Short mmCIF file of the C-alpha atoms (twelve columns), coordinates in Angstrom:
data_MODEL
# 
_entry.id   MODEL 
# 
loop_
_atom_site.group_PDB 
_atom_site.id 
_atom_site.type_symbol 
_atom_site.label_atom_id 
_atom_site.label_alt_id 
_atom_site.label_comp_id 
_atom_site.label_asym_id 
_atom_site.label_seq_id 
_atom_site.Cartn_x 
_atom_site.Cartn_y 
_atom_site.Cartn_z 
_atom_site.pdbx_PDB_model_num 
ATOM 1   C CA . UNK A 1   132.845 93.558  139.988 1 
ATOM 2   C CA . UNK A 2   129.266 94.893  138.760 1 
ATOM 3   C CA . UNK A 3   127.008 92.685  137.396 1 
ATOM 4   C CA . UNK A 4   127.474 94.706  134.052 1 
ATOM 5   C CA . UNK A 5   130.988 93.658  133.890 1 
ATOM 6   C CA . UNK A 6   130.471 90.280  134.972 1 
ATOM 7   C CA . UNK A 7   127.689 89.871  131.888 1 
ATOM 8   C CA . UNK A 8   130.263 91.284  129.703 1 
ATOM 9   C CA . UNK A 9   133.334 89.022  130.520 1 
ATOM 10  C CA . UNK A 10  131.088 85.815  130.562 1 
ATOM 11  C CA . UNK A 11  129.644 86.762  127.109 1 
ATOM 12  C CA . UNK A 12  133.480 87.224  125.808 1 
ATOM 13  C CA . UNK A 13  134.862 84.204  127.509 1 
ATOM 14  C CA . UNK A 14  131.921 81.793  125.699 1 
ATOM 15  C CA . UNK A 15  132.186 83.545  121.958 1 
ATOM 16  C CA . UNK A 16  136.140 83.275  122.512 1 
ATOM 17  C CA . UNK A 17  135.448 79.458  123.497 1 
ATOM 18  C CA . UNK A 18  133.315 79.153  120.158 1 
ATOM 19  C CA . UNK A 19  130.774 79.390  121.636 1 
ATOM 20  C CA . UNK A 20  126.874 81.395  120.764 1 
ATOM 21  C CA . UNK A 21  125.368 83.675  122.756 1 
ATOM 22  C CA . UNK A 22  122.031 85.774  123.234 1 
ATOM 23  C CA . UNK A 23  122.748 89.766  123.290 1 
ATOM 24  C CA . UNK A 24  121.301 92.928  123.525 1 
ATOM 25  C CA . UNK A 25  122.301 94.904  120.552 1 
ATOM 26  C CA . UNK A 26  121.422 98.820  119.112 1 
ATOM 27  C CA . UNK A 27  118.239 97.194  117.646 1 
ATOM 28  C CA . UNK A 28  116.528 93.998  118.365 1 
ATOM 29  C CA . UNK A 29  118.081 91.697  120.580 1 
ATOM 30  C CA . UNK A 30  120.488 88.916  118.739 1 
ATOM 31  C CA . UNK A 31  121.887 85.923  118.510 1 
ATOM 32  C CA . UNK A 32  126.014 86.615  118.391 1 
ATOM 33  C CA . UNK A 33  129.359 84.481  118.026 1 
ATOM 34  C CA . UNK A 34  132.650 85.621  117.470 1 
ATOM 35  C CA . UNK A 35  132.411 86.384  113.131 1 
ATOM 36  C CA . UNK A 36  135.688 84.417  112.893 1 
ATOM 37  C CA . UNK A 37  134.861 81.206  113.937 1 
ATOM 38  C CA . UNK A 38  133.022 79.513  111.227 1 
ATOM 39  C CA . UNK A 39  131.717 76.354  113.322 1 
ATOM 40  C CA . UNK A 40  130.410 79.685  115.632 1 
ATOM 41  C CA . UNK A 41  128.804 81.200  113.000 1 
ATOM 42  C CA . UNK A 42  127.271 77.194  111.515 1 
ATOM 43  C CA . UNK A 43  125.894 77.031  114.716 1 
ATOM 44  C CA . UNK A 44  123.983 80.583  114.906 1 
ATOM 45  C CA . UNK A 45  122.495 79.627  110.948 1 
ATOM 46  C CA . UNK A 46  120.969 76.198  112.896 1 
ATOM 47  C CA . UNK A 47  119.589 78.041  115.698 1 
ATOM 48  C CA . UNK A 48  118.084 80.007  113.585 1 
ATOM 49  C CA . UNK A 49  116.705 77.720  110.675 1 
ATOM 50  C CA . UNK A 50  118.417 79.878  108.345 1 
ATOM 51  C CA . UNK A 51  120.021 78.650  105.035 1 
ATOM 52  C CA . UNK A 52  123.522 79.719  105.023 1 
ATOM 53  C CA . UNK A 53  123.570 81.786  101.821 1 
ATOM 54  C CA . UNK A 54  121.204 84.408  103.995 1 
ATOM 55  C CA . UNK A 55  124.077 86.396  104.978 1 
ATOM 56  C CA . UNK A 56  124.528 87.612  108.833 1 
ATOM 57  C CA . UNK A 57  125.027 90.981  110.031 1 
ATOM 58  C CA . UNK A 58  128.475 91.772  111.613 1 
ATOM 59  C CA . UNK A 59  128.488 94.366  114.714 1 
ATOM 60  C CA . UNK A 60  131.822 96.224  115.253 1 
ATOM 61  C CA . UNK A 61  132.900 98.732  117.809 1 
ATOM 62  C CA . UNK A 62  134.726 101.478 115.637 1 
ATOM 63  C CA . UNK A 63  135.481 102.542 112.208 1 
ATOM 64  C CA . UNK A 64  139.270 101.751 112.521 1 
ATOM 65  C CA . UNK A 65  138.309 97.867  112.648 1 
ATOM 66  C CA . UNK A 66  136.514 98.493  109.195 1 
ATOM 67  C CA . UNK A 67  139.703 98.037  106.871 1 
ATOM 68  C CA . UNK A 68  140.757 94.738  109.147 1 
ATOM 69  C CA . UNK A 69  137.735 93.334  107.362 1 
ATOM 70  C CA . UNK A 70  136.915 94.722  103.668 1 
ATOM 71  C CA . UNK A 71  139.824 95.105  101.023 1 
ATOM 72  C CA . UNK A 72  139.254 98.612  99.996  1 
ATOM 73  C CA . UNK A 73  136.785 100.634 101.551 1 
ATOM 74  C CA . UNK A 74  135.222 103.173 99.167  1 
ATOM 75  C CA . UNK A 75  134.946 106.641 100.296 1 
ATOM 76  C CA . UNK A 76  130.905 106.845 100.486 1 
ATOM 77  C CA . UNK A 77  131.334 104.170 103.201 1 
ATOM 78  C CA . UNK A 78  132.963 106.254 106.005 1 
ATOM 79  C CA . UNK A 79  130.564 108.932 105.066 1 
ATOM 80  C CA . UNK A 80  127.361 106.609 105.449 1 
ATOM 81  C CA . UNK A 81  128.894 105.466 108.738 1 
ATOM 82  C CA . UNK A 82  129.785 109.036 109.982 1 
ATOM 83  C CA . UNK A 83  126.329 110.410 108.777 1 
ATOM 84  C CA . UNK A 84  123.866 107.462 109.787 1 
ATOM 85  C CA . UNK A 85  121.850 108.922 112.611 1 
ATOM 86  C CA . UNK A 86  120.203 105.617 113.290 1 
ATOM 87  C CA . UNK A 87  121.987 102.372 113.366 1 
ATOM 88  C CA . UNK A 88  122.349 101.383 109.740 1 
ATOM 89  C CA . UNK A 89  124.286 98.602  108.423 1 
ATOM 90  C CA . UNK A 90  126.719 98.876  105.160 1 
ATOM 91  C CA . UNK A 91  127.431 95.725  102.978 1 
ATOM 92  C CA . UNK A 92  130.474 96.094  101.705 1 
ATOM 93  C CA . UNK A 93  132.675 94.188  98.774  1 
ATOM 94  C CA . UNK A 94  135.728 92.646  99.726  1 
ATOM 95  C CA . UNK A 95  135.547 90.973  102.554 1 
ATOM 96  C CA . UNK A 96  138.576 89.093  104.490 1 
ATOM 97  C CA . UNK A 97  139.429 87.627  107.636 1 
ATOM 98  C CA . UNK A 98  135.782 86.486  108.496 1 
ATOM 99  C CA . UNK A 99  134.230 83.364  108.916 1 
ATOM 100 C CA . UNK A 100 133.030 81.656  105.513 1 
ATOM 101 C CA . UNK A 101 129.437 81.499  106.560 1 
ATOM 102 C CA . UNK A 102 129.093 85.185  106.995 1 
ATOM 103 C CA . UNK A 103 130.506 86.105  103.118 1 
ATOM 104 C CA . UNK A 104 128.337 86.744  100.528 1 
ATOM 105 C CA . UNK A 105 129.052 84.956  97.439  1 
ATOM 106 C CA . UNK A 106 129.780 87.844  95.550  1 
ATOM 107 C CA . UNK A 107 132.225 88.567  98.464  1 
ATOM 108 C CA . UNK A 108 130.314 91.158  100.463 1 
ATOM 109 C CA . UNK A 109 129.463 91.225  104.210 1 
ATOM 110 C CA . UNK A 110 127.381 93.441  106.508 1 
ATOM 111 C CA . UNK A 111 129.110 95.815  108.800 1 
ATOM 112 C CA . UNK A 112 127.058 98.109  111.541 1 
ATOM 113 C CA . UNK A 113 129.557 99.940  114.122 1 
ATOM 114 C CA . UNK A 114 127.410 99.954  117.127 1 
ATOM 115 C CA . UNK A 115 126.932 102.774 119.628 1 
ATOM 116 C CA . UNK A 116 124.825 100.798 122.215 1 
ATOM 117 C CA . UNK A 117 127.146 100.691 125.199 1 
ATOM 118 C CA . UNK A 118 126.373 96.787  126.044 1 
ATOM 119 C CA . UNK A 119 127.039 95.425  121.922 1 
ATOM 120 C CA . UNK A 120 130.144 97.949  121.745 1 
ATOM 121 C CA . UNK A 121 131.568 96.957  124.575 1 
ATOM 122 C CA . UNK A 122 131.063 93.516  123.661 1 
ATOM 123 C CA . UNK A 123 133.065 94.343  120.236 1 
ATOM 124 C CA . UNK A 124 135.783 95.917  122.227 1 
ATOM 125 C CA . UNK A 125 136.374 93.413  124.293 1 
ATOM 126 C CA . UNK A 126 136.525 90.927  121.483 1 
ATOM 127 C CA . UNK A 127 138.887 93.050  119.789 1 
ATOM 128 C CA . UNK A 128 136.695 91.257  116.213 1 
ATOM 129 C CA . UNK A 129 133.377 91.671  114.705 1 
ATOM 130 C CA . UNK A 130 130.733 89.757  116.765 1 
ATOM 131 C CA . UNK A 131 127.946 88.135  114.591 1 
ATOM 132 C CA . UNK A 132 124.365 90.254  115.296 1 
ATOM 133 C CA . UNK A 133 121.017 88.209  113.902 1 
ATOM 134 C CA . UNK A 134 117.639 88.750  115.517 1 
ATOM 135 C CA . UNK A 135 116.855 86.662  118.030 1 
ATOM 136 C CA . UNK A 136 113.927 84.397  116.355 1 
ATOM 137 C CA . UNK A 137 113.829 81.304  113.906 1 
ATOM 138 C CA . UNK A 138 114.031 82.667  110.520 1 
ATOM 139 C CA . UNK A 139 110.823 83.751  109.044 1 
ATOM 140 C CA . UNK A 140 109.354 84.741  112.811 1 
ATOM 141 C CA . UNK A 141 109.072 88.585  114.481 1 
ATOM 142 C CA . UNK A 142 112.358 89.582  115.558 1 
ATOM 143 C CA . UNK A 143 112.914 89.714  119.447 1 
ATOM 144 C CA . UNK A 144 112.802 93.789  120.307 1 
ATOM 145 C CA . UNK A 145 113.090 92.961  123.313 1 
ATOM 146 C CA . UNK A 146 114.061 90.009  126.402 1 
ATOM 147 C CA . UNK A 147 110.967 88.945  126.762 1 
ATOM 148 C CA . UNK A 148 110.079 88.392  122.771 1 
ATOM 149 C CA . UNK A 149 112.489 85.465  123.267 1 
ATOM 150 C CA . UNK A 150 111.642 81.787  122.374 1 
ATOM 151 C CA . UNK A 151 111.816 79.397  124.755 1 
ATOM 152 C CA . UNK A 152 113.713 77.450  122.060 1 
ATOM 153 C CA . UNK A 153 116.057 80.264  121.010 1 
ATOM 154 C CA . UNK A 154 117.042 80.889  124.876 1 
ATOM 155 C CA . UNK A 155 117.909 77.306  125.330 1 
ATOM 156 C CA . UNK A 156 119.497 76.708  122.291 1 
ATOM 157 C CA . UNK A 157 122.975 78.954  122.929 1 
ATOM 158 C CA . UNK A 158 125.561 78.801  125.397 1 
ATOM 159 C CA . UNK A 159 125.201 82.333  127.094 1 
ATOM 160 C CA . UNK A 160 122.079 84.614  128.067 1 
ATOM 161 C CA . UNK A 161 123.261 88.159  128.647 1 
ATOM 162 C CA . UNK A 162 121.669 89.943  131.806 1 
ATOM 163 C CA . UNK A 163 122.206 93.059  130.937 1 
ATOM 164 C CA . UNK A 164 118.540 95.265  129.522 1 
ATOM 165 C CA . UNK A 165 116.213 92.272  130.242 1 
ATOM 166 C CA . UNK A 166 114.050 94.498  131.453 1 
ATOM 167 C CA . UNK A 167 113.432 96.791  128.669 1 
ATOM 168 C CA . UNK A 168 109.418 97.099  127.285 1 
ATOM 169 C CA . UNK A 169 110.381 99.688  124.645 1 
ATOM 170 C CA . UNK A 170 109.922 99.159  120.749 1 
ATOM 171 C CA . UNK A 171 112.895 98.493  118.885 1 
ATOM 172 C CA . UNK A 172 113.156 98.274  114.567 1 
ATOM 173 C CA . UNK A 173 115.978 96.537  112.771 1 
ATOM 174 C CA . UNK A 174 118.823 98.476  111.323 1 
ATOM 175 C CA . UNK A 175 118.751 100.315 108.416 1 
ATOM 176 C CA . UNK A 176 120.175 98.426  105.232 1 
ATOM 177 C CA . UNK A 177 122.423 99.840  102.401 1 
ATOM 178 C CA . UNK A 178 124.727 98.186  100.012 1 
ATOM 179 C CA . UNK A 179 127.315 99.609  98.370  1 
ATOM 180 C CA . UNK A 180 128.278 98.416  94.563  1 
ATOM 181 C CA . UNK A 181 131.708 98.312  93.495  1 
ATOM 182 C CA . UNK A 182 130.691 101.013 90.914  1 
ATOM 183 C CA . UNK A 183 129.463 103.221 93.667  1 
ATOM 184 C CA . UNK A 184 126.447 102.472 92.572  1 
ATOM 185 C CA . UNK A 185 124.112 103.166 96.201  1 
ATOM 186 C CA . UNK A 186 121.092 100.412 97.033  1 
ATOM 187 C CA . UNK A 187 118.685 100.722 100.143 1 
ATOM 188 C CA . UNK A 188 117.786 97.207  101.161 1 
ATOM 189 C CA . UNK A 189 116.222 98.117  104.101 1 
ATOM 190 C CA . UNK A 190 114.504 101.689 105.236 1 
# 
């Protein structure tokens, strides 16, 4: 078994367990759980520092697992997904099946189908949406890469993936855009 695959089952076998984990993702690098699992996702908002009604971005591995997760999915949404050329993230109205912590109180979440091998891979495996929040205490730079990584943030969750550690290359948060139930289109995030 490669060390790839090894980094992947470990990283599925701790979120399935409840427990948090430390991630390479399309962007920055991020702290993850499994996004059903709300004592998971309590644990990632006190890693972090983060008050809870800061909603958490959810990574997924494919458009079909959109409608598993959002009641009605308006049309602009699958063309913002198919279109997006960068990794961009979507909140949506209507969520379901997701852990408390990660729903807006007006109902929303954040979706962002990833096309990094290592987080979609991740998603697949999970066969869910796995929680994605930069790797920092809220307020601080984001983690672009390994080596941005607290010494408190790495010892603070259950499971430090291998895979990219070595990476030196910049790295930007997603993309942000919320979608109104009037179809009314909001950039929260360039």
């Amino acid at each position: 078994m490669s060390k790839y695959e090894k980094d992947i089952k470990e990283a599925v076998r701790v979120m399935k367990a409840g427990g948090v984990i430390l991630y390479p993702t399309d962007t920055v690098w991020g702290i993850g759980c499994d996004a059903t699992n709300s004592e998971a996702v309590k644990r990632v908002y006190e890693i972090k520092r983060r008050e809870d009604s800061k909603a958490m971005i959810c990574l997924i591995d494919s458009d079909a697992r959109i409608s598993r997760y959002i009641r009605n999915v308006p049309d602009v949404a699958w063309d913002l997904f198919s279109l997006a050329t960068k990794p961009t993230t979507i909140i949506l109205d209507g969520a379901q099946g997701l852990a408390q912590g990660l729903v807006a109180e007006d109902g929303s979440v954040a979706l962002r189908i990833t096309q990094e091998e290592f987080s979609k891979e991740l998603c697949y495996r999970m066969q869910k949406p796995v929680v994605s929040t930069s790797a920092n205490i809220s307020g601080e730079p984001a983690a672009q890469n390994y080596r941005d990584i607290t010494p408190e943030i790495l010892q603070a969750v259950d499971y430090v993936c291998t895979s990219r550690r070595n990476e030196h290359e910049p790295h930007t948060p997603s993309s942000i855009i919320k979608l109104a139930p009037d179809g009314e289109v909001k950039i929260i995030r360039k």
